[in-house]
Coordinates of C-alpha atoms in Angstrom, one line a residue:
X1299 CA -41.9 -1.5 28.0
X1300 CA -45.5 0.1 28.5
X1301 CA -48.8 -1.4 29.1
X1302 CA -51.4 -1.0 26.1
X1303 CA -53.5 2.2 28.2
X1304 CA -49.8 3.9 28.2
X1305 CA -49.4 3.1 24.6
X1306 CA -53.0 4.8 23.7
X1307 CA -51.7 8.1 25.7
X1308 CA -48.8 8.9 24.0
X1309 CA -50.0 7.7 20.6
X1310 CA -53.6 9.5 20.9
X1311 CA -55.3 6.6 20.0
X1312 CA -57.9 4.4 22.2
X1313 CA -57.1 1.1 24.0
X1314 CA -59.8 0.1 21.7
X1315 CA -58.1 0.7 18.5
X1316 CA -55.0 -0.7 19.5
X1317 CA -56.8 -4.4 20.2
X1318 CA -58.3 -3.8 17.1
X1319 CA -54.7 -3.5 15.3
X1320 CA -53.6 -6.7 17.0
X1321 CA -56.3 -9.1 16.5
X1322 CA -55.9 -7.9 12.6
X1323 CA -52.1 -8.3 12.8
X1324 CA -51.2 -4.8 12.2
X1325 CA -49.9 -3.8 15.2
X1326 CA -48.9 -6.9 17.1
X1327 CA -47.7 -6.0 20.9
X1328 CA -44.1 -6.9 21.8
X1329 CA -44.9 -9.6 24.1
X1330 CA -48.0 -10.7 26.0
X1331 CA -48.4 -11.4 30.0
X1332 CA -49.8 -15.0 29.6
X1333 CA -50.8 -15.4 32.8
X1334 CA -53.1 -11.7 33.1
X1335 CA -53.4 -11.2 28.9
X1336 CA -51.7 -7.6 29.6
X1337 CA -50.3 -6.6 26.3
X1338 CA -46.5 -5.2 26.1
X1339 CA -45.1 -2.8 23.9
X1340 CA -41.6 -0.8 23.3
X1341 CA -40.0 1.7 21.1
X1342 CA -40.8 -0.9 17.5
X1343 CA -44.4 -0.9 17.9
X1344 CA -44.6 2.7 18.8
X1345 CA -42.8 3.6 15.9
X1346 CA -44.8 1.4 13.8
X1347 CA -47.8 2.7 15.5
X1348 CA -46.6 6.1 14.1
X1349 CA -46.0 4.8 10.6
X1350 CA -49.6 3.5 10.6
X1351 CA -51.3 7.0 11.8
X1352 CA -49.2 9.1 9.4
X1353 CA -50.2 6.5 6.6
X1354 CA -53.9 7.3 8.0
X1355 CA -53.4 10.9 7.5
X1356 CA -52.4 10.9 3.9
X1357 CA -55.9 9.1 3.2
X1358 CA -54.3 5.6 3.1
X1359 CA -57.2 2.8 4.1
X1360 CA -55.9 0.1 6.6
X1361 CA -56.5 -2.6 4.4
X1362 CA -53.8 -0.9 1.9
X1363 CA -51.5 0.5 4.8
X1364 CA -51.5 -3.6 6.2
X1365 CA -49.5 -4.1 2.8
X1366 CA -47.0 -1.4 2.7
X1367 CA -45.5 -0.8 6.7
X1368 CA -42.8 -3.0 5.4
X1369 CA -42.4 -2.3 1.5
X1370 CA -40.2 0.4 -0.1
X1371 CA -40.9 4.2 0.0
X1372 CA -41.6 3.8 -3.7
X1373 CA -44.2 1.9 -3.5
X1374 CA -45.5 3.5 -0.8
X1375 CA -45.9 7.5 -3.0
X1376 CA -47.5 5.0 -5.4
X1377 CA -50.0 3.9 -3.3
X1378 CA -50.0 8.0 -1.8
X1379 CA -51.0 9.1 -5.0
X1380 CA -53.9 6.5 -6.2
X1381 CA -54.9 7.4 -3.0
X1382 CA -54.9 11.4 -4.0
X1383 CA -56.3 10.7 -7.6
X1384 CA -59.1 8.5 -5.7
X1385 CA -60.0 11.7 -3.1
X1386 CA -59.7 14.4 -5.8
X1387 CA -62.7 12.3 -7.4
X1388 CA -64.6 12.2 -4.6
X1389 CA -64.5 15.6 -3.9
X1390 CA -65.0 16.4 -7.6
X1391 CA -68.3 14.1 -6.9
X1392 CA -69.3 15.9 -4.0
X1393 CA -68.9 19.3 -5.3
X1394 CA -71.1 18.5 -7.9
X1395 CA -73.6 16.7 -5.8
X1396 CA -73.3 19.8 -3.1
X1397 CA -74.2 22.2 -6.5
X1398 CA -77.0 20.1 -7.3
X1399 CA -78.1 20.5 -3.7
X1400 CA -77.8 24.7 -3.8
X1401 CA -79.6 24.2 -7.1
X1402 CA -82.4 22.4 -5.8
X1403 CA -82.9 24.4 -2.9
X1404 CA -82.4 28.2 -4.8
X1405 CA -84.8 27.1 -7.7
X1406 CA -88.9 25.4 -7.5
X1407 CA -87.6 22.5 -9.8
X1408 CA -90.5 19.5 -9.5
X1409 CA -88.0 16.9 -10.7
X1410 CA -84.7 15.9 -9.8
X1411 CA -82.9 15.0 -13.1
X1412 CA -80.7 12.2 -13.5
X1413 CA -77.9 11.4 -16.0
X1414 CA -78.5 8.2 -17.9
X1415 CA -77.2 5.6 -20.9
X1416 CA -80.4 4.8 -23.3
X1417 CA -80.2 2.2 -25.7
X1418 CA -80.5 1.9 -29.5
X1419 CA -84.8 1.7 -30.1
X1420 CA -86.8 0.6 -33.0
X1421 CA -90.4 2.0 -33.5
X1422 CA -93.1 3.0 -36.0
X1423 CA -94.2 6.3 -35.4
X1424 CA -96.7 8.5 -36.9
X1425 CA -96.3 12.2 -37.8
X1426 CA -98.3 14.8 -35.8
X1427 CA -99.0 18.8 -36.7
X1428 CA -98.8 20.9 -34.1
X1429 CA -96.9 24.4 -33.6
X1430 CA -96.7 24.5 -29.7
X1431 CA -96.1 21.7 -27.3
X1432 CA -99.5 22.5 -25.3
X1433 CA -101.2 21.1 -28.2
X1434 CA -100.0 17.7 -27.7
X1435 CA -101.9 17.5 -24.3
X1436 CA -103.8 14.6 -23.7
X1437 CA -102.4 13.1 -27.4
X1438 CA -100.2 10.6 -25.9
X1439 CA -101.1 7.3 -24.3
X1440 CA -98.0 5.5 -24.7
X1441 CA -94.7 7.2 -26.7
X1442 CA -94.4 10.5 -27.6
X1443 CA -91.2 12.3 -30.0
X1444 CA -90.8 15.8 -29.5
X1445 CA -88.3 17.6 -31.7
X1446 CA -87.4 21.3 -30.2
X1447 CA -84.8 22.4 -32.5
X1448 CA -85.8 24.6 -35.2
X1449 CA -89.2 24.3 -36.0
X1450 CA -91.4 22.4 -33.8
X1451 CA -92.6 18.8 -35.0
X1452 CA -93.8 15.6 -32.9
X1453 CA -95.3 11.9 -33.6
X1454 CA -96.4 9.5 -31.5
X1455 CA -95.9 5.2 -31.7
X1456 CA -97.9 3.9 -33.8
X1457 CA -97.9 0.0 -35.3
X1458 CA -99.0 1.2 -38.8
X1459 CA -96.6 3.8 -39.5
X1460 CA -93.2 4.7 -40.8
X1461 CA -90.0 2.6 -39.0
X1462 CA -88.3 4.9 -37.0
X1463 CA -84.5 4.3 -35.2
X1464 CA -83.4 6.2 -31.8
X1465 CA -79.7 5.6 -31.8
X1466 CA -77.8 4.8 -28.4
X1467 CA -77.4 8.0 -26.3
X1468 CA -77.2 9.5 -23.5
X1469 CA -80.1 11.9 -21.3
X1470 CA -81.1 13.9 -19.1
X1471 CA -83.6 12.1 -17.5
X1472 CA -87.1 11.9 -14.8
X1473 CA -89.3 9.6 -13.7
X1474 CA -92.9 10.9 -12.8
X1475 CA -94.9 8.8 -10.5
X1476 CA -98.0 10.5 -12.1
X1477 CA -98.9 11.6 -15.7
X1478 CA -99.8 15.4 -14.2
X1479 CA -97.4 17.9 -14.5
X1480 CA -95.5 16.3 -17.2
X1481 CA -95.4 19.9 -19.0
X1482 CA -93.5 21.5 -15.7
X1483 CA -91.1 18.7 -15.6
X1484 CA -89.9 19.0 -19.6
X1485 CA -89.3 22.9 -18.4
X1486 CA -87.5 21.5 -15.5
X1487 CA -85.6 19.4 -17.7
X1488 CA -84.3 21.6 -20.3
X1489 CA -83.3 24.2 -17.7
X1490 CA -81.0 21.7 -16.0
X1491 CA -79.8 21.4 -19.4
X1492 CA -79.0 24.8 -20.0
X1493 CA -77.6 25.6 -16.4
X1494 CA -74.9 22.4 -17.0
X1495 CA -73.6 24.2 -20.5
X1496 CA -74.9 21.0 -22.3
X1497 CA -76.9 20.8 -25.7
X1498 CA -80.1 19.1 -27.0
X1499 CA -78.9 16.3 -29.0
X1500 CA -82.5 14.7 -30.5
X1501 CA -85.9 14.3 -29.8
X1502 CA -87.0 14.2 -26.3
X1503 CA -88.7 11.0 -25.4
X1504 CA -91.9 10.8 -23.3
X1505 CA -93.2 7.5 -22.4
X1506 CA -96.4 6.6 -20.7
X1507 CA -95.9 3.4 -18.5
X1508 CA -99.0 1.1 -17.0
X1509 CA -99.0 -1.5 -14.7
X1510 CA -101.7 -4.2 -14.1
X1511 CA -102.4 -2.8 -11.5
X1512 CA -103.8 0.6 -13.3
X1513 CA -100.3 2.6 -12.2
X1514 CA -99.3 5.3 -14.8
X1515 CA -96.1 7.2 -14.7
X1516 CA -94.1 9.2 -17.6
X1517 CA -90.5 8.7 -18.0
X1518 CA -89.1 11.8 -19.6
X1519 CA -85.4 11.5 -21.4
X1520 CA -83.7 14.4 -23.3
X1521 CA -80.9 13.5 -24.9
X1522 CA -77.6 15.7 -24.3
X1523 CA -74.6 16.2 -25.9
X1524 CA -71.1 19.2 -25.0

């Protein structure tokens, strides 16, 4: 039988993290010295200690390896590969995220777009003439529609004019704490767009927000499709 500091050398593991495993009941010592509290342990628990570490390795949390020390080896390659599918995501996640990163970093965006799920609108709108975005400038106080595709065409919200549906979709999407540079961003925008291999799908949206307290930002959404 060896003491627990015995135990922690020839497992490579820290006194520590073996108290932790027996107060949780994973990795309960052999027998305890009731009159100094030192903890015992033989050949089972090392074994087991083993089985817990190589469960560990193959990504396995402890909370899911509690559950399966004793249960077939079926159900344990079960549990193996959720636990693969579940990593392969995350890295999937983090490649993305670590693109975004080199993206941000290689190219003077001003935004940093996001992905997001709009819902089904209803508004009036009223039909503006204009044959370049810059002409819109200073047009817009509250919502404006910018169609990009094909020839250029806009309108703005308006309570006396034609009923006007967006349908559920999904956008690119930023947030401007500011009404300036709202021109840059929409750049910003669409080349995010075009660097992800994705498509215009409808009018971009640009809405002028106001608080009570005189705040004005701009949401801008751009709605995507493959």
């Amino acid at each position: 039988m060896w003491r627990i500091g015995r135990l922690a050398r020839m497992a490579g593991v820290s006194e520590r993290t073996l108290r932790h495993y027996d107060r949780t009941g994973l990795l309960r010592p052999a027998a305890v010295d009731h009159l100094t509290g030192y903890r015992w342990y033989g050949v089972a628990e090392l074994s087991r200690l083993e089985r817990i570490r190589a469960l560990q390795r193959l990504g396995l949390p402890l909370r899911d390896i509690a559950d399966l020390l004793d249960a077939p080896e079926s159900e344990t390659r079960r549990a193996v590969a959720e636990t693969l599918a579940r990593l392969r995501a995350d890295l999937a996640a983090l490649t993305a995220t670590a693109a975004e990163a080199e993206h941000y970093l290689a190219e003077p965006l001003t935004v940093v777009p996001r992905t997001a799920t709009a819902g089904a609108r209803r508004l009036k709108i009223r039909r503006l003439t204009a044959t370049h975005p810059s002409e819109l400038a200073g047009q817009c106080s509250g919502t404006l529609l910018t169609w990009l595709g094909g020839p250029f065409s806009a309108a703005v919200a308006d309570e006396g004019g034609e009923p006007f549906v967006l349908p559920a979709r999904e956008v690119v999407r930023a947030v401007l704490p500011t009404p300036e540079g709202v021109v840059r961003a929409g750049h910003d925008l669409f080349t995010w767009i075009g660097r992800h291999g994705l498509n215009v799908a409808g009018p971009a949206l640009e809405e002028h927000l106001f608080d009570e307290e005189g705040g004005h930002a701009v949401v801008l959404d751009i709605p995507i499709g493959s």
